[in-house]
GROMACS .gro file of C-alpha atoms in nm:
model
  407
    1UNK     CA    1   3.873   2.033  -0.958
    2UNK     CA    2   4.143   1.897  -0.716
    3UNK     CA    3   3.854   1.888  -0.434
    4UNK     CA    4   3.593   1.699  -0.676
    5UNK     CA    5   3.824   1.392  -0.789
    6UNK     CA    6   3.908   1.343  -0.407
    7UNK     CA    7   3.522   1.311  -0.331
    8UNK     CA    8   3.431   1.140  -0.706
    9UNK     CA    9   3.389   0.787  -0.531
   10UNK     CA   10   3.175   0.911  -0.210
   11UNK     CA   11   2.948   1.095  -0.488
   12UNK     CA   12   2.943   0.845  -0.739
   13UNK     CA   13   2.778   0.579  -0.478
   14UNK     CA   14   2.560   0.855  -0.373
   15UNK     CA   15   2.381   0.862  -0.741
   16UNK     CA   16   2.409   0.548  -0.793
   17UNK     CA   17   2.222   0.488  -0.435
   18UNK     CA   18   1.988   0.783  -0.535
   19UNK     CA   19   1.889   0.591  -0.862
   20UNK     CA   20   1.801   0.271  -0.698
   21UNK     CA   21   1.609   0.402  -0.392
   22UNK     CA   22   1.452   0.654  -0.568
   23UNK     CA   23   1.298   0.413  -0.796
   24UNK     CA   24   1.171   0.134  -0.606
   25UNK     CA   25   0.880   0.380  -0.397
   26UNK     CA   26   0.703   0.411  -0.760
   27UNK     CA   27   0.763   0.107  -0.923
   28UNK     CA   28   0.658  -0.031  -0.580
   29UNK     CA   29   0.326   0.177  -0.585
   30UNK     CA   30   0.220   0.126  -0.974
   31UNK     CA   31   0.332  -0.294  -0.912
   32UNK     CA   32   0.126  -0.281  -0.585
   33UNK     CA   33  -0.154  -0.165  -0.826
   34UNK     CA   34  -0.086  -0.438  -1.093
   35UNK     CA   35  -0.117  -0.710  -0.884
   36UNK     CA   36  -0.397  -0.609  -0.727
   37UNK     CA   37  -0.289  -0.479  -0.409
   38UNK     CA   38  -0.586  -0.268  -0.220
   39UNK     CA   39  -0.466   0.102  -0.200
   40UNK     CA   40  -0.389   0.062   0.183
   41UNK     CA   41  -0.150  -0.239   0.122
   42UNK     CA   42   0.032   0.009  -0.101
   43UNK     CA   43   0.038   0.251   0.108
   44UNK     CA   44   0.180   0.077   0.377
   45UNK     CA   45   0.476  -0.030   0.153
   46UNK     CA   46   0.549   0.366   0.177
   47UNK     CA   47   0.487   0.376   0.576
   48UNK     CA   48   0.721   0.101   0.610
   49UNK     CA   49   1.018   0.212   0.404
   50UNK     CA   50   1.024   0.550   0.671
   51UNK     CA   51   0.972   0.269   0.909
   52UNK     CA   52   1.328   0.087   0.819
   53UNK     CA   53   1.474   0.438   0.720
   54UNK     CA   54   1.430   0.524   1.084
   55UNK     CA   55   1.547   0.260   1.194
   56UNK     CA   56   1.876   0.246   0.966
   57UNK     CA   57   1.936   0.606   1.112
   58UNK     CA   58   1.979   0.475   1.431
   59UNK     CA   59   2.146   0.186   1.367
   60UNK     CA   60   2.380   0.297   1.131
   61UNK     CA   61   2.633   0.522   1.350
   62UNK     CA   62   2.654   0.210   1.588
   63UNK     CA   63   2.752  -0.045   1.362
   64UNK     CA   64   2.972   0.195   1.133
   65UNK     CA   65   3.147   0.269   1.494
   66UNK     CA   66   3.216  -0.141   1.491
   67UNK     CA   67   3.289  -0.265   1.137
   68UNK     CA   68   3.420   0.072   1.026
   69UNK     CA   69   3.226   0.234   0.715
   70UNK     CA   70   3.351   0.050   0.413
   71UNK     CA   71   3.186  -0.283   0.565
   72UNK     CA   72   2.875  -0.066   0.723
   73UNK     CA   73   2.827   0.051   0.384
   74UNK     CA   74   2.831  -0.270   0.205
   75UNK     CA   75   2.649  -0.472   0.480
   76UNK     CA   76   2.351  -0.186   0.430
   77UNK     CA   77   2.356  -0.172   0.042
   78UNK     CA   78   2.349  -0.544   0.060
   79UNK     CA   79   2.011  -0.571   0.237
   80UNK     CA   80   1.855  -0.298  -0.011
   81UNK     CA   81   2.008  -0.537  -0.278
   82UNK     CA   82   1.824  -0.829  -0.137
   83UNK     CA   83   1.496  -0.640  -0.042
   84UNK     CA   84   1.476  -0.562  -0.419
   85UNK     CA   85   1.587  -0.910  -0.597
   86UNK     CA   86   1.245  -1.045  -0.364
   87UNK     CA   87   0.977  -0.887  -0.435
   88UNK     CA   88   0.889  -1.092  -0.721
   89UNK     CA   89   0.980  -1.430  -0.549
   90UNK     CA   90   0.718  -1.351  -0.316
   91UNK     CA   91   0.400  -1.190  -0.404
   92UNK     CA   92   0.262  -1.067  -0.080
   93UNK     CA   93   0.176  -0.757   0.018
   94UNK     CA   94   0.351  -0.789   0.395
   95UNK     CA   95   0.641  -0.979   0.266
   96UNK     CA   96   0.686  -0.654   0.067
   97UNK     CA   97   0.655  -0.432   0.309
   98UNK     CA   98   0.928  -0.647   0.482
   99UNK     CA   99   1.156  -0.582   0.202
  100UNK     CA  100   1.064  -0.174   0.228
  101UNK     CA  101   1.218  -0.181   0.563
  102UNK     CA  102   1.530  -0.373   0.426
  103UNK     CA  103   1.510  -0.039   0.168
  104UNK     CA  104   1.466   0.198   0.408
  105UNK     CA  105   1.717   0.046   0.674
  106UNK     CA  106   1.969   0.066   0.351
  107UNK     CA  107   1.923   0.414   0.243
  108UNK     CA  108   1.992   0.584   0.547
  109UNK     CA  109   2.246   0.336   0.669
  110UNK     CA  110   2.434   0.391   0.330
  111UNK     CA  111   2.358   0.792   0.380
  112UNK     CA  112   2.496   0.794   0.702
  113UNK     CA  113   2.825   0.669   0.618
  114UNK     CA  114   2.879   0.846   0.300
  115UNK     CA  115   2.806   1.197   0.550
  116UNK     CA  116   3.006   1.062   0.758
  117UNK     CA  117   3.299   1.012   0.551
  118UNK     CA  118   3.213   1.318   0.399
  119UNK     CA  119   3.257   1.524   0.700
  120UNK     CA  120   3.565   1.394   0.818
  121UNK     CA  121   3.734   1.489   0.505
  122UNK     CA  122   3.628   1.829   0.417
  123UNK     CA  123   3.772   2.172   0.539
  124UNK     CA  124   3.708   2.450   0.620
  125UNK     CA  125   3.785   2.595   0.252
  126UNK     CA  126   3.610   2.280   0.069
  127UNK     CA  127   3.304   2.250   0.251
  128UNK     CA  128   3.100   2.468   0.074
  129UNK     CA  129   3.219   2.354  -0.304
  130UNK     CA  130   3.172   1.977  -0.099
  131UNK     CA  131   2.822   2.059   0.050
  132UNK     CA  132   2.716   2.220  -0.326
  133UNK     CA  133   2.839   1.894  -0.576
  134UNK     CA  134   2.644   1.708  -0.297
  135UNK     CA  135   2.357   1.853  -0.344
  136UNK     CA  136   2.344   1.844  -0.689
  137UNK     CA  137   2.437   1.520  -0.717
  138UNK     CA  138   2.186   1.382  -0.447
  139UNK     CA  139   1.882   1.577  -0.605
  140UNK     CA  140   2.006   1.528  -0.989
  141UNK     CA  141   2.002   1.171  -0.932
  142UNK     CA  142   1.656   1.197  -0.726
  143UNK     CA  143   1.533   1.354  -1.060
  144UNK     CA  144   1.634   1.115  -1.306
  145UNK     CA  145   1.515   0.787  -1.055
  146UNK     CA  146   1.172   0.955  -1.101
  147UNK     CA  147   1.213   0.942  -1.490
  148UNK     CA  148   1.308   0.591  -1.439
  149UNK     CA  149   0.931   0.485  -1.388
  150UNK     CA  150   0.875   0.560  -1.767
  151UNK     CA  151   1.100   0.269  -1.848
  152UNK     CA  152   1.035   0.029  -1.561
  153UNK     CA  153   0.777  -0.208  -1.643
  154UNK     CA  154   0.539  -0.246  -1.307
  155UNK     CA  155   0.574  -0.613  -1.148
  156UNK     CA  156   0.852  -0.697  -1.358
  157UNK     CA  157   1.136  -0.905  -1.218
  158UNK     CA  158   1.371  -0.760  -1.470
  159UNK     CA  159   1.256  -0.365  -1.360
  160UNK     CA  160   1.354  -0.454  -1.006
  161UNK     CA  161   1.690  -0.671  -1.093
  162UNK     CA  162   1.780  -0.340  -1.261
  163UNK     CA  163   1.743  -0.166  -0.960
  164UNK     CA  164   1.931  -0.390  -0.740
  165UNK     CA  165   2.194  -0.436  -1.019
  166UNK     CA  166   2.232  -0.022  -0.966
  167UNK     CA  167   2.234  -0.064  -0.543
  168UNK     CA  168   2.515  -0.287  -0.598
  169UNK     CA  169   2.697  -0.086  -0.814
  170UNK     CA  170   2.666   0.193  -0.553
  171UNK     CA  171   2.876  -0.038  -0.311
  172UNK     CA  172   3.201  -0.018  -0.607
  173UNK     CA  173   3.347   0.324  -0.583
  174UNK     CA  174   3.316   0.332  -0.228
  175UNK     CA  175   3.497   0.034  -0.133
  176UNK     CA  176   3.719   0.056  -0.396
  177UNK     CA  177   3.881   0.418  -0.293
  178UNK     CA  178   4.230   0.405  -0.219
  179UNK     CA  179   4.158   0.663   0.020
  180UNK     CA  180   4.195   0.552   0.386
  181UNK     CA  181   3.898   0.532   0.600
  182UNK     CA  182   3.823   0.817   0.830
  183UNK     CA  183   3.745   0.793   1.223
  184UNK     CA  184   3.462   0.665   1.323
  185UNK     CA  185   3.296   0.966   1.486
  186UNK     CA  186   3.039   0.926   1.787
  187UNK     CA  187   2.654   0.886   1.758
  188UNK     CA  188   2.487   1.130   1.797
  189UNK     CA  189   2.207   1.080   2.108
  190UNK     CA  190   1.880   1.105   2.015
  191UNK     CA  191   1.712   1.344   2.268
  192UNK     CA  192   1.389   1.424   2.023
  193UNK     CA  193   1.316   1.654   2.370
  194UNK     CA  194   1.538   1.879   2.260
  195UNK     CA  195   1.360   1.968   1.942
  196UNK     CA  196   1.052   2.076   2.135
  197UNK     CA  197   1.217   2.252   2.350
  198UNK     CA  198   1.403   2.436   2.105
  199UNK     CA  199   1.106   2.524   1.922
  200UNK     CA  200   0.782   2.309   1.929
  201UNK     CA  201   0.746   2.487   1.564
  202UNK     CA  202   0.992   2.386   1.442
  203UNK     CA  203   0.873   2.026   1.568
  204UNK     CA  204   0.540   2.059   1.398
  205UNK     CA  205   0.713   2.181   1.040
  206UNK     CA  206   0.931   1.903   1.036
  207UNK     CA  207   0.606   1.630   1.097
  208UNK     CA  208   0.434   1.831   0.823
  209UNK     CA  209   0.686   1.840   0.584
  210UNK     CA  210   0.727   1.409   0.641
  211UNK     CA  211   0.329   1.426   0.598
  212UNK     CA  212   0.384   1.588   0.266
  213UNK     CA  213   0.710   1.451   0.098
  214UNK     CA  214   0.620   1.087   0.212
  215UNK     CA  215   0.199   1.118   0.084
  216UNK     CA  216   0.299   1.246  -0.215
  217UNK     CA  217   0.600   0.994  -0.334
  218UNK     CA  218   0.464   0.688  -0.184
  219UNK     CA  219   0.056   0.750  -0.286
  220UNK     CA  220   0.147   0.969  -0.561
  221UNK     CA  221   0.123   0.746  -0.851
  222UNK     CA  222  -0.229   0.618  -0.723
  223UNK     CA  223  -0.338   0.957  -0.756
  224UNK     CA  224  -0.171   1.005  -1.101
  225UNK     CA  225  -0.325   0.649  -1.203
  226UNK     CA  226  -0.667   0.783  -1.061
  227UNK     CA  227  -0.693   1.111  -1.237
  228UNK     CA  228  -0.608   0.899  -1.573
  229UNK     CA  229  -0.184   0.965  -1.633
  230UNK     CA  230  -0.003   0.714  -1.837
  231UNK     CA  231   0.281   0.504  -1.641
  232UNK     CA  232   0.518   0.684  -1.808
  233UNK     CA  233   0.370   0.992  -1.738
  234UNK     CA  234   0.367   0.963  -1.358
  235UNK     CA  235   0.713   0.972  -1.379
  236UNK     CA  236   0.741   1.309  -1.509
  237UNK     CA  237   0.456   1.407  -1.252
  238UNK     CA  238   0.705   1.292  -0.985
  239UNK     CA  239   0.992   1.470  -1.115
  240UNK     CA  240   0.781   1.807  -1.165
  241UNK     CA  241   0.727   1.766  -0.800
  242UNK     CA  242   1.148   1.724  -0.716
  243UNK     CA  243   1.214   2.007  -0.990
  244UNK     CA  244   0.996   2.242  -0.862
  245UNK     CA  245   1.139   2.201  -0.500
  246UNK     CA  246   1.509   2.236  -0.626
  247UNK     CA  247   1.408   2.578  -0.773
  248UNK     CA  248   1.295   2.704  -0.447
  249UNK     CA  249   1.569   2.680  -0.245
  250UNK     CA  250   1.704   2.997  -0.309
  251UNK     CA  251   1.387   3.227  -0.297
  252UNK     CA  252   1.329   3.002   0.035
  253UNK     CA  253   1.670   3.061   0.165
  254UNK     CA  254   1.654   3.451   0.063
  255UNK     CA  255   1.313   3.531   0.221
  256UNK     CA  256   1.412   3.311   0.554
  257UNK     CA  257   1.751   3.539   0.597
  258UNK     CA  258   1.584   3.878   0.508
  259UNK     CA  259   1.207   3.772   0.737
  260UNK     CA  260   1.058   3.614   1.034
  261UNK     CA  261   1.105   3.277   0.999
  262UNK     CA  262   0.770   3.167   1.173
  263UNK     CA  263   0.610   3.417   0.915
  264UNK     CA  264   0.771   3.244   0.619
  265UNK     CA  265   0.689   2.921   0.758
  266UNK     CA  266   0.314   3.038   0.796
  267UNK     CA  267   0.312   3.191   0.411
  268UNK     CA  268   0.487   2.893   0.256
  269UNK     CA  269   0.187   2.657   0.412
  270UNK     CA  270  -0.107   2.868   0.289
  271UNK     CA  271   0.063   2.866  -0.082
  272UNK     CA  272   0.081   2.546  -0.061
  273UNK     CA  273  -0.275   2.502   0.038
  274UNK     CA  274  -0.312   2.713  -0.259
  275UNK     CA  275  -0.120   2.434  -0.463
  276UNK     CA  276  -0.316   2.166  -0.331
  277UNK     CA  277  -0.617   2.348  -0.462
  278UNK     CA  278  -0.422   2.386  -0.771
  279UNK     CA  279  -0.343   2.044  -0.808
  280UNK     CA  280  -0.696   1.899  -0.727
  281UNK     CA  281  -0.843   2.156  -1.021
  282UNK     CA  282  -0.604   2.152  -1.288
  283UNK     CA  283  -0.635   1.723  -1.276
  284UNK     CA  284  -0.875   1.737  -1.562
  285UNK     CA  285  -0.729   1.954  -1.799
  286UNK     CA  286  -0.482   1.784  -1.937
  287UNK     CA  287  -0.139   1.652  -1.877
  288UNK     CA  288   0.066   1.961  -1.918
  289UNK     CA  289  -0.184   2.135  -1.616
  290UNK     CA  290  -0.105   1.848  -1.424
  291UNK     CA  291   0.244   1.893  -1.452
  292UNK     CA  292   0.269   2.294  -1.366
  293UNK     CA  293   0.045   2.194  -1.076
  294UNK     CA  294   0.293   1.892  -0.953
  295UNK     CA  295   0.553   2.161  -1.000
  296UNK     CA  296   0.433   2.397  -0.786
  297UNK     CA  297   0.368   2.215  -0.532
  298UNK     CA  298   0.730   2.081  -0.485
  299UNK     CA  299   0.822   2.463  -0.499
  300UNK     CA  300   0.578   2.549  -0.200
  301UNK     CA  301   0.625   2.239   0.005
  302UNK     CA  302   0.982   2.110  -0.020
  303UNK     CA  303   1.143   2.432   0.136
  304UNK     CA  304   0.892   2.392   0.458
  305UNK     CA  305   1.151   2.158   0.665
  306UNK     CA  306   1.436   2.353   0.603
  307UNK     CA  307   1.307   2.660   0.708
  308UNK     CA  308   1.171   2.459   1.026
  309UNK     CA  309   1.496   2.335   1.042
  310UNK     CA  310   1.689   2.682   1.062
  311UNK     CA  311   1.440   2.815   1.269
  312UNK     CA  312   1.512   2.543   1.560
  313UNK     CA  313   1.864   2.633   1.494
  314UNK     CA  314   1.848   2.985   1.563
  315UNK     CA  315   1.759   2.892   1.939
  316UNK     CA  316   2.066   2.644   1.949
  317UNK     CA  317   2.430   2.643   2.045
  318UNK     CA  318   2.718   2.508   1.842
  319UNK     CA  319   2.744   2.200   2.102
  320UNK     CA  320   2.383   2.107   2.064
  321UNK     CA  321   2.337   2.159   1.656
  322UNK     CA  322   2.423   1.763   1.577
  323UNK     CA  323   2.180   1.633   1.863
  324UNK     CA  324   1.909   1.895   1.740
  325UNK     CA  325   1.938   1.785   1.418
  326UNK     CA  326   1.859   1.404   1.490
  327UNK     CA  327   1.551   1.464   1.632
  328UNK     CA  328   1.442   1.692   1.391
  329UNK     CA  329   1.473   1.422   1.161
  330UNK     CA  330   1.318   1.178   1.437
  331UNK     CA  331   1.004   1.372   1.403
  332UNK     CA  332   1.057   1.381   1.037
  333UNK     CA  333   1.044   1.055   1.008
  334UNK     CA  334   0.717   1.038   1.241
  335UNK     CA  335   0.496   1.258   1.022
  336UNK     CA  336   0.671   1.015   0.656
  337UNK     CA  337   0.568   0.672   0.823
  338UNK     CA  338   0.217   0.774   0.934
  339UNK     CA  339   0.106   0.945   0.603
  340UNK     CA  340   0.128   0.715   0.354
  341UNK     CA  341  -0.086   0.449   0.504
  342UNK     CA  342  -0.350   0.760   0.599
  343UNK     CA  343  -0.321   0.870   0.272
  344UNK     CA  344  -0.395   0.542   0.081
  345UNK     CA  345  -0.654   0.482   0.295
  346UNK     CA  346  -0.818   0.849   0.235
  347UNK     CA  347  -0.807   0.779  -0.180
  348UNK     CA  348  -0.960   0.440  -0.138
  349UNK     CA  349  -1.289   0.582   0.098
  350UNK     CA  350  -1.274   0.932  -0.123
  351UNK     CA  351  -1.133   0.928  -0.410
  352UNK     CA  352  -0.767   1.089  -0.528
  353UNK     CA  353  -0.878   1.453  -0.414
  354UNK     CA  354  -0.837   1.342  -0.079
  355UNK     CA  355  -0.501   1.282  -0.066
  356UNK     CA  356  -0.457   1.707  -0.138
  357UNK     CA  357  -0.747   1.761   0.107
  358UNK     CA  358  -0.451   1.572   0.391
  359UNK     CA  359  -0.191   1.732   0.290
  360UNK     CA  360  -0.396   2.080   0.325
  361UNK     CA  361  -0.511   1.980   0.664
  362UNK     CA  362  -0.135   1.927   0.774
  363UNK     CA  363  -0.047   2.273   0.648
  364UNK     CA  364  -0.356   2.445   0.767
  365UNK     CA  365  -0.267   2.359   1.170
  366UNK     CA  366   0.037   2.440   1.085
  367UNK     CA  367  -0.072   2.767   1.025
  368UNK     CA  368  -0.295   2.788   1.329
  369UNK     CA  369  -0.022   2.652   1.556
  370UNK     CA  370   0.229   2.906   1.405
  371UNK     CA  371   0.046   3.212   1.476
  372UNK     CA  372  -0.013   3.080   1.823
  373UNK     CA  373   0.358   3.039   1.863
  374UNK     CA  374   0.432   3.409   1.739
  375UNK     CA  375   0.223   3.495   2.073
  376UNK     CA  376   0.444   3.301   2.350
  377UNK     CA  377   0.801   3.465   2.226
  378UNK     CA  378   0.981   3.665   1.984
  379UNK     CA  379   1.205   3.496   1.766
  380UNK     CA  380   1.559   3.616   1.798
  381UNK     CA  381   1.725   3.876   1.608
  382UNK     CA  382   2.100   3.734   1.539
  383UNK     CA  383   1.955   3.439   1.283
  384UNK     CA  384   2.192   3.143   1.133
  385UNK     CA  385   2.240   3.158   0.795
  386UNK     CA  386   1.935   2.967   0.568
  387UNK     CA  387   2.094   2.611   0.451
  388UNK     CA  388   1.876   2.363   0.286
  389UNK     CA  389   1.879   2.020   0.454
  390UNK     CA  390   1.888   1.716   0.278
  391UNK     CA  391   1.641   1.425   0.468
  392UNK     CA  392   1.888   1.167   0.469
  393UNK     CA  393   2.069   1.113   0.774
  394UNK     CA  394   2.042   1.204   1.108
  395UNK     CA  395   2.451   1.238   1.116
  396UNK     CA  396   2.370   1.568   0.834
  397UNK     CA  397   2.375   1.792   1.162
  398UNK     CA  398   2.754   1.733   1.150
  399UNK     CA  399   2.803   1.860   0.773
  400UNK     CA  400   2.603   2.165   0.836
  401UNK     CA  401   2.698   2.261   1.161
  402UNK     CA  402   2.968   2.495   1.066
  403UNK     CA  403   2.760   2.651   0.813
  404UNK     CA  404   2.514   2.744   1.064
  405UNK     CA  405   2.770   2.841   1.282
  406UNK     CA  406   2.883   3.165   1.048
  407UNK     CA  407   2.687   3.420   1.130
   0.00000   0.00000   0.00000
């Protein structure tokens, strides 16, 4: 209990965060829609918020390094605050897409320093409890922003002063802590070389998993729009898609401990070929079919880059897991700005199916390249322990390092 008040302000502005970012990618998507944006305009509003999330992850360590992370932290929240309060001053599909970069520059600027803070003040005997409440609260609060879209009226100023009213709420408990500031560690290099040569699978589930997460939260609500859901509906569709990949961490994290790694990474793409199949059948029979579908295809697809990720890991030394883990999430962040814009562009020319056709493409050479890597080497015996990896930051190698490191 002791451990959880001392980290109740760092978690606090993570949900609060969590609520506001997680809402703005639908709302953006549904608005795009209202004011008669073409489908590729709203999909690049989703290629450009990886865009500025990329960006923010480099950024971030440098300026947190000069204005220490209190100031970092409010300096990024403030230009997600700002990106939000515009959109409806300006009704332009590129001045949005300006604004998603603001978002995207603040949620991984603001991730970086809470992780950052994070790390510096757990131990060895907290981390894990740390690590867990963490998780729970980053991917509770990912839930509920998806409910969120029930209740936020598309193209309304007053959905997205709500939003920014909840980013700048996020800035409060943080900067408010009585606890003292922790050293500003060093940023991390970003050698995305490394990753290949650690495992070029690895590399290639990483770029798939962007291809999927990013398609499906950025384009999803055209395709829930398209196949005839309710606005309030596609927020449960979104959050089907969240629940379902919560519940498969563990069955992920038990099958990559006990099996070949490259084999579950091979499996967990042809199931969710399987779901994609799923999903494109089951969209005319009914809402509840749509649902189970959007449900299980979080399960299959939201474990895929943290099995990549532990996979890469079991080639790496303790000294190189924080480097390895930035440009994991550099090539992350490759496949999540490219796929949205694809994606849009697919529905428009084919129709919603197509969307699901992508995302089965993307797991389908994954497939094909993973049984050509099983021929070049054997994977190694002594594995690091399975850990699911939040997308948020590419300073998250330094949380989890230790936790890879007990073997």
């Amino acid at each position: 209990m002791r451990m959880l008040i001392s980290f109740a302000a760092l978690f606090l502005s993570v949900i609060l965060l969590q609520l506001s970012s997680g809402g703005v990618g639908p709302l953006d998507a549904l608005s795009g829609l209202a004011l008669d944006f073409s489908k590729q305009q709203v999909g690049l509003l989703g290629s450009a918020h990886f865009l500025g999330f990329f960006i923010g992850c480099w950024w971030a360590p440098r300026l947190m390094g000069s204005v220490g992370h209190s100031r970092a932290f409010a300096a990024f929240t403030a230009a997600g605050a700002i990106g939000l309060l515009a959109h409806m001053l300006v009704i332009n599909p590129y001045a949005w897409a300006g604004m998603r970069i603001a978002s995207g520059i603040c949620i991984a600027g603001c991730y970086t320093v809470v992780e950052a803070w994070l790390n510096a003040k757990v131990t060895n005997e907290t981390r894990g409890r740390a690590m867990g409440t963490y998780r729970i609260a980053d991917m509770g609060a990912s839930l509920v922003a998806q409910l969120m879209i029930g209740v936020l009226e598309p193209a309304s100023y007053v959905s997205y002063n709500l939003l920014a009213l909840l980013c700048c709420a996020s800035i409060l408990p943080l900067t408010l802590t009585k606890a003292s500031q922790p050293d500003t560690p060093e940023a991390p290099r970003l050698r995305p070389s490394l990753a290949w040569a650690k495992s070029p699978l690895a590399v290639a589930g990483v770029m798939v998993a962007g291809l999927t997460s990013a398609a499906f939260r950025m384009v999803g609500p055209i395709y829930g729009q398209e196949v005839g859901l309710a606005v309030e509906q596609i927020g449960y569709f979104l959050a089907a898609f969240v629940l379902g990949g919560a519940l498969a961490q563990y069955p992920a994290g038990w099958l990559a401990d006990k099996c070949d790694r490259r084999w579950v990474l091979i499996w967990l793409s042809a199931v969710s070929m399987l779901a994609c199949g799923a999903t494109i059948g089951l969209a005319g029979t009914g809402t509840l079919g749509v649902m189970l579908a959007a449900g299980l295809f979080g399960f299959t697809t939201f474990p895929i880059f943290s099995v990549a990720a532990a996979h890469a890991h079991d080639f790496a030394t303790s000294e190189e897991r924080v480097e390895l883990s930035a440009a994991l999430m550099f090539f992350y962040a490759i496949g999540a700005i490219a796929s949205p814009l694809i994606a849009s562009d697919l529905i428009d020319t084919f129709g919603p199916e197509a969307l699901f056709v992508l995302i089965s493409l993307g797991h389908a050479l994954l497939i094909l390249f993973g049984m050509r890597r099983m021929k070049v080497r054997k994977t190694v015996d002594d594995k690091t322990p399975y850990v699911y990896t939040p997308r948020t930051s590419i300073t998250i190698g330094r949380l989890l390092r230790r936790h890879r490191d007990q073997k």
